[in-house]
mmCIF file of C-alpha atoms in Angstrom:
data_model
loop_
_atom_site.group_PDB
_atom_site.id
_atom_site.type_symbol
_atom_site.label_atom_id
_atom_site.label_comp_id
_atom_site.label_asym_id
_atom_site.label_seq_id
_atom_site.Cartn_x
_atom_site.Cartn_y
_atom_site.Cartn_z
ATOM 1 C CA MET A 1420 0.069 -0.134 -0.080
ATOM 2 C CA THR A 1421 2.664 2.418 0.909
ATOM 3 C CA ALA A 1422 4.656 1.690 -2.378
ATOM 4 C CA GLY A 1423 1.303 2.335 -4.294
ATOM 5 C CA ARG A 1424 0.819 5.676 -2.421
ATOM 6 C CA THR A 1425 4.117 6.848 -3.271
ATOM 7 C CA GLY A 1426 3.911 6.120 -6.742
ATOM 8 C CA ALA A 1427 0.534 7.998 -7.136
ATOM 9 C CA ALA A 1428 1.883 10.891 -5.460
ATOM 10 C CA ILE A 1429 5.356 10.915 -8.029
ATOM 11 C CA THR A 1430 2.732 10.727 -11.003
ATOM 12 C CA GLY A 1431 0.844 13.814 -9.417
ATOM 13 C CA THR A 1432 3.579 15.817 -8.975
ATOM 14 C CA LEU A 1433 4.779 15.188 -12.466
ATOM 15 C CA ILE A 1434 1.497 16.011 -13.805
ATOM 16 C CA VAL A 1435 1.295 19.451 -11.841
ATOM 17 C CA LEU A 1436 4.789 20.128 -13.129
ATOM 18 C CA ALA A 1437 3.976 19.844 -16.533
ATOM 19 C CA SER A 1438 0.896 22.001 -16.106
ATOM 20 C CA LEU A 1439 2.926 24.591 -14.684
ATOM 21 C CA SER A 1440 5.498 24.315 -17.596
ATOM 22 C CA ALA A 1441 2.733 24.685 -20.051
ATOM 23 C CA CYS A 1442 1.125 27.594 -18.493
ATOM 24 C CA THR A 1443 4.623 29.425 -18.377
ATOM 25 C CA ALA A 1444 5.176 28.840 -21.998
ATOM 26 C CA SER A 1445 1.577 30.163 -22.901
ATOM 27 C CA SER A 1446 1.617 33.173 -20.887
ATOM 28 C CA PRO A 1447 0.929 36.379 -22.739
ATOM 29 C CA ASN A 1448 3.573 38.149 -20.975
ATOM 30 C CA SER A 1449 6.287 36.057 -21.776
ATOM 31 C CA GLU A 1450 8.525 37.357 -24.854
ATOM 32 C CA SER A 1451 8.330 35.665 -28.120
ATOM 33 C CA THR A 1452 11.662 36.040 -30.542
ATOM 34 C CA ASP A 1453 9.235 35.073 -33.240
ATOM 35 C CA GLU A 1454 7.572 39.054 -33.154
ATOM 36 C CA ALA A 1455 8.498 41.483 -35.463
ATOM 37 C CA PRO A 1456 9.554 44.594 -33.734
ATOM 38 C CA SER A 1457 6.839 47.594 -33.904
ATOM 39 C CA THR A 1458 7.799 50.269 -36.642
ATOM 40 C CA PRO A 1459 7.084 53.823 -35.445
ATOM 41 C CA THR A 1460 4.711 55.696 -37.338
ATOM 42 C CA ALA A 1461 5.894 59.024 -38.807
ATOM 43 C CA THR A 1462 3.963 62.031 -37.962
ATOM 44 C CA THR A 1463 3.392 65.276 -39.893
ATOM 45 C CA ARG A 1464 2.704 68.574 -38.170
ATOM 46 C CA VAL A 1465 -0.687 70.063 -39.090
ATOM 47 C CA PRO A 1466 -0.114 73.630 -40.285
ATOM 48 C CA ARG A 1467 -1.876 76.149 -37.916
ATOM 49 C CA LEU A 1468 -3.995 77.337 -40.958
ATOM 50 C CA VAL A 1469 -5.459 75.294 -43.883
ATOM 51 C CA ASP A 1470 -7.149 76.541 -46.794
ATOM 52 C CA GLU A 1471 -9.818 74.811 -48.989
ATOM 53 C CA SER A 1472 -8.016 74.210 -52.147
ATOM 54 C CA ASP A 1473 -5.775 71.238 -53.329
ATOM 55 C CA ARG A 1474 -2.701 73.087 -52.748
ATOM 56 C CA PRO A 1475 0.268 71.623 -50.879
ATOM 57 C CA LEU A 1476 0.084 72.566 -46.856
ATOM 58 C CA VAL A 1477 2.416 74.927 -45.676
ATOM 59 C CA ALA A 1478 5.139 73.131 -44.220
ATOM 60 C CA PHE A 1479 7.390 75.644 -42.922
ATOM 61 C CA ASP A 1480 6.107 78.016 -40.486
ATOM 62 C CA PRO A 1481 8.373 81.167 -39.877
ATOM 63 C CA CYS A 1482 6.563 81.762 -36.614
ATOM 64 C CA LEU A 1483 7.707 78.097 -35.340
ATOM 65 C CA ASP A 1484 10.714 77.030 -37.142
ATOM 66 C CA ILE A 1485 12.991 80.018 -37.344
ATOM 67 C CA PRO A 1486 15.144 79.819 -34.289
ATOM 68 C CA ASP A 1487 15.734 82.909 -32.262
ATOM 69 C CA ASP A 1488 19.509 82.955 -32.729
ATOM 70 C CA VAL A 1489 19.309 83.032 -36.237
ATOM 71 C CA LEU A 1490 16.995 85.853 -36.105
ATOM 72 C CA ALA A 1491 19.172 87.764 -33.658
ATOM 73 C CA ALA A 1492 22.290 87.170 -35.903
ATOM 74 C CA ALA A 1493 20.247 88.833 -38.739
ATOM 75 C CA GLY A 1494 19.645 91.981 -36.491
ATOM 76 C CA TYR A 1495 16.265 90.974 -35.448
ATOM 77 C CA ASP A 1496 14.527 90.840 -31.755
ATOM 78 C CA PRO A 1497 12.730 87.351 -31.667
ATOM 79 C CA ASN A 1498 10.762 88.569 -28.646
ATOM 80 C CA SER A 1499 9.252 91.509 -30.777
ATOM 81 C CA GLN A 1500 7.161 88.593 -33.072
ATOM 82 C CA ASP A 1501 3.956 89.331 -34.293
ATOM 83 C CA ASN A 1502 1.595 87.185 -36.148
ATOM 84 C CA THR A 1503 0.862 88.225 -39.903
ATOM 85 C CA ASP A 1504 -0.854 85.025 -41.156
ATOM 86 C CA PHE A 1505 -3.155 85.441 -44.335
ATOM 87 C CA ALA A 1506 -5.992 82.848 -44.496
ATOM 88 C CA ALA A 1507 -7.909 82.513 -47.934
ATOM 89 C CA THR A 1508 -10.108 79.729 -49.241
ATOM 90 C CA HIS A 1509 -7.668 79.413 -52.146
ATOM 91 C CA TYR A 1510 -4.206 79.561 -50.473
ATOM 92 C CA THR A 1511 -2.622 80.146 -47.339
ATOM 93 C CA MET A 1512 0.110 82.345 -45.824
ATOM 94 C CA LEU A 1513 1.679 81.731 -42.385
ATOM 95 C CA GLY A 1514 3.814 84.503 -41.274
ATOM 96 C CA CYS A 1515 5.252 86.699 -38.541
ATOM 97 C CA SER A 1516 6.838 90.071 -38.380
ATOM 98 C CA TYR A 1517 9.891 91.076 -36.321
ATOM 99 C CA ASP A 1518 11.455 94.645 -35.380
ATOM 100 C CA GLY A 1519 15.126 95.293 -36.092
ATOM 101 C CA VAL A 1520 17.814 96.041 -33.772
ATOM 102 C CA LEU A 1521 20.690 97.165 -35.540
ATOM 103 C CA LYS A 1522 21.711 100.811 -36.186
ATOM 104 C CA PHE A 1523 22.201 102.162 -39.627
ATOM 105 C CA PRO A 1524 22.989 105.771 -40.819
ATOM 106 C CA GLY A 1525 19.601 107.893 -41.558
ATOM 107 C CA VAL A 1526 17.168 104.883 -40.592
ATOM 108 C CA ALA A 1527 15.284 105.076 -37.282
ATOM 109 C CA ALA A 1528 13.699 101.672 -37.397
ATOM 110 C CA TYR A 1529 13.156 98.961 -39.524
ATOM 111 C CA ALA A 1530 11.305 95.509 -39.582
ATOM 112 C CA LEU A 1531 11.036 92.355 -41.073
ATOM 113 C CA THR A 1532 8.018 90.139 -42.458
ATOM 114 C CA VAL A 1533 8.528 86.460 -43.275
ATOM 115 C CA ARG A 1534 5.651 84.705 -44.891
ATOM 116 C CA SER A 1535 5.424 81.016 -46.183
ATOM 117 C CA ALA A 1536 2.935 80.597 -48.841
ATOM 118 C CA ASN A 1537 1.323 77.538 -50.565
ATOM 119 C CA PHE A 1538 0.971 79.095 -54.132
ATOM 120 C CA ASP A 1539 3.674 78.016 -57.040
ATOM 121 C CA TRP A 1540 6.087 79.998 -58.541
ATOM 122 C CA ALA A 1541 4.513 80.904 -61.360
ATOM 123 C CA ILE A 1542 1.746 82.433 -59.311
ATOM 124 C CA GLU A 1543 4.264 84.410 -57.470
ATOM 125 C CA LEU A 1544 5.786 85.690 -60.666
ATOM 126 C CA GLN A 1545 2.328 86.852 -62.169
ATOM 127 C CA LYS A 1546 1.628 88.502 -58.599
ATOM 128 C CA THR A 1547 4.933 90.490 -58.953
ATOM 129 C CA ALA A 1548 4.219 91.581 -62.454
ATOM 130 C CA ASP A 1549 0.652 92.525 -61.378
ATOM 131 C CA ASN A 1550 2.341 94.913 -58.764
ATOM 132 C CA GLY A 1551 4.537 96.503 -61.255
ATOM 133 C CA ASP A 1552 7.516 95.500 -58.995
ATOM 134 C CA ASP A 1553 11.328 96.326 -60.403
ATOM 135 C CA VAL A 1554 12.620 92.855 -60.267
ATOM 136 C CA ILE A 1555 16.122 91.424 -60.133
ATOM 137 C CA PRO A 1556 16.372 87.436 -60.653
ATOM 138 C CA SER A 1557 18.716 85.928 -58.189
ATOM 139 C CA GLU A 1558 19.284 82.386 -56.509
ATOM 140 C CA ILE A 1559 19.753 81.452 -52.888
ATOM 141 C CA ALA A 1560 20.920 78.052 -52.050
ATOM 142 C CA GLY A 1561 20.351 76.697 -55.592
ATOM 143 C CA ARG A 1562 16.477 77.985 -55.470
ATOM 144 C CA ARG A 1563 14.914 80.362 -57.626
ATOM 145 C CA ALA A 1564 14.577 83.893 -56.024
ATOM 146 C CA LEU A 1565 13.575 87.339 -56.851
ATOM 147 C CA LEU A 1566 14.701 91.009 -55.262
ATOM 148 C CA LYS A 1567 11.885 93.451 -55.544
ATOM 149 C CA THR A 1568 11.286 97.049 -55.042
ATOM 150 C CA ASN A 1569 8.631 99.411 -55.971
ATOM 151 C CA LEU A 1570 8.823 103.019 -56.362
ATOM 152 C CA SER A 1571 5.154 103.254 -55.272
ATOM 153 C CA LEU A 1572 6.127 101.683 -52.125
ATOM 154 C CA PRO A 1573 9.200 103.723 -50.913
ATOM 155 C CA GLU A 1574 11.444 102.395 -48.186
ATOM 156 C CA ARG A 1575 10.432 98.989 -48.917
ATOM 157 C CA CYS A 1576 12.198 95.637 -50.044
ATOM 158 C CA GLY A 1577 10.832 92.487 -50.872
ATOM 159 C CA MET A 1578 12.517 88.882 -51.728
ATOM 160 C CA SER A 1579 10.821 85.670 -52.860
ATOM 161 C CA VAL A 1580 12.418 82.406 -52.843
ATOM 162 C CA GLU A 1581 11.028 79.126 -54.082
ATOM 163 C CA THR A 1582 10.234 76.286 -51.782
ATOM 164 C CA SER A 1583 8.884 72.412 -52.078
ATOM 165 C CA TYR A 1584 5.513 73.619 -51.428
ATOM 166 C CA GLY A 1585 5.193 77.036 -52.652
ATOM 167 C CA VAL A 1586 7.184 80.218 -51.812
ATOM 168 C CA LEU A 1587 9.032 81.986 -48.854
ATOM 169 C CA ILE A 1588 8.377 85.593 -49.056
ATOM 170 C CA PHE A 1589 10.632 88.175 -47.199
ATOM 171 C CA ALA A 1590 9.257 92.030 -46.826
ATOM 172 C CA GLN A 1591 11.624 94.771 -45.259
ATOM 173 C CA VAL A 1592 10.470 98.170 -44.433
ATOM 174 C CA LEU A 1593 12.786 100.819 -43.138
ATOM 175 C CA PHE A 1594 11.730 104.170 -41.500
ATOM 176 C CA GLY A 1595 13.923 107.234 -41.782
ATOM 177 C CA LYS A 1596 15.052 109.523 -39.423
ATOM 178 C CA GLY A 1597 13.441 112.867 -38.622
ATOM 179 C CA GLY A 1598 10.987 112.174 -41.532
ATOM 180 C CA THR A 1599 13.638 111.938 -44.173
ATOM 181 C CA ARG A 1600 12.998 109.321 -46.690
ATOM 182 C CA VAL A 1601 15.904 106.680 -46.771
ATOM 183 C CA PRO A 1602 17.552 106.587 -50.186
ATOM 184 C CA GLU A 1603 16.652 103.720 -52.603
ATOM 185 C CA ALA A 1604 19.921 102.449 -52.731
ATOM 186 C CA GLN A 1605 19.610 101.525 -48.999
ATOM 187 C CA TRP A 1606 16.034 99.805 -49.300
ATOM 188 C CA CYS A 1607 17.223 96.243 -49.522
ATOM 189 C CA THR A 1608 20.368 96.657 -47.068
ATOM 190 C CA GLY A 1609 20.712 93.524 -45.386
ATOM 191 C CA LEU A 1610 17.698 91.646 -46.696
ATOM 192 C CA GLU A 1611 19.652 89.355 -48.910
ATOM 193 C CA ASP A 1612 22.001 88.130 -46.077
ATOM 194 C CA THR A 1613 18.814 87.714 -43.821
ATOM 195 C CA ALA A 1614 17.181 85.544 -46.483
ATOM 196 C CA GLU A 1615 20.229 83.200 -46.882
ATOM 197 C CA ARG A 1616 20.194 82.651 -43.170
ATOM 198 C CA ILE A 1617 16.582 81.605 -43.049
ATOM 199 C CA VAL A 1618 16.693 79.643 -46.147
ATOM 200 C CA ALA A 1619 19.846 77.744 -44.591
ATOM 201 C CA VAL A 1620 16.835 76.839 -41.769
ATOM 202 C CA LEU A 1621 14.505 76.063 -44.365
ATOM 203 C CA ASP A 1622 16.855 73.705 -46.346
ATOM 204 C CA ASP A 1623 17.552 71.456 -43.147
ATOM 205 C CA PHE A 1624 13.622 71.676 -42.311
ATOM 206 C CA GLU A 1625 12.770 70.301 -45.679
ATOM 207 C CA SER A 1626 15.621 67.755 -45.510
ATOM 208 C CA HIS A 1627 14.242 66.315 -42.431
ATOM 209 C CA THR A 1628 10.314 66.368 -43.703
ATOM 210 C CA ARG A 1629 10.896 64.647 -47.339
#
């Protein structure tokens, strides 16, 4: 009888161990080497404004994507940022303006507006022609660009630079001292350098969002 009980006990123990082993193998918390690692999903930032057209989204937002140190190096106060967005049903322009901090002869103050638009280069050329701007074709970092002035808008200078989604538009305005108008030869002073600094940021931005 003792031998029979001992044999039964051993058999029962083996059954319990086998059951525990099976439970451990099928536990949902156990790691499986056959499972493929999850792939992170890339996310795209939704622009602050979106129009009703089928144009590309405005990817580069001057108000969010231009670093403070770049603005400061170009001679502008990042803390003076003021929103200049323009929303329409058929296109979008995201933009901000900044006050200048450098001193120039005969200039009491100056400011810069940077707008990022999703209309294409052909439309920008047409807008420029319609405005009667005096244009100097240029190039910045391999991108088509236009330097623009207009005698009907004194003390102002503009620059347009082509982007992957549309156009980046720079507008500089100067204010002469004592009511004296700043000479035309100075209207565009520093604008091309500023545009080059910001386009370098755009290049880096687009290289990471393609």
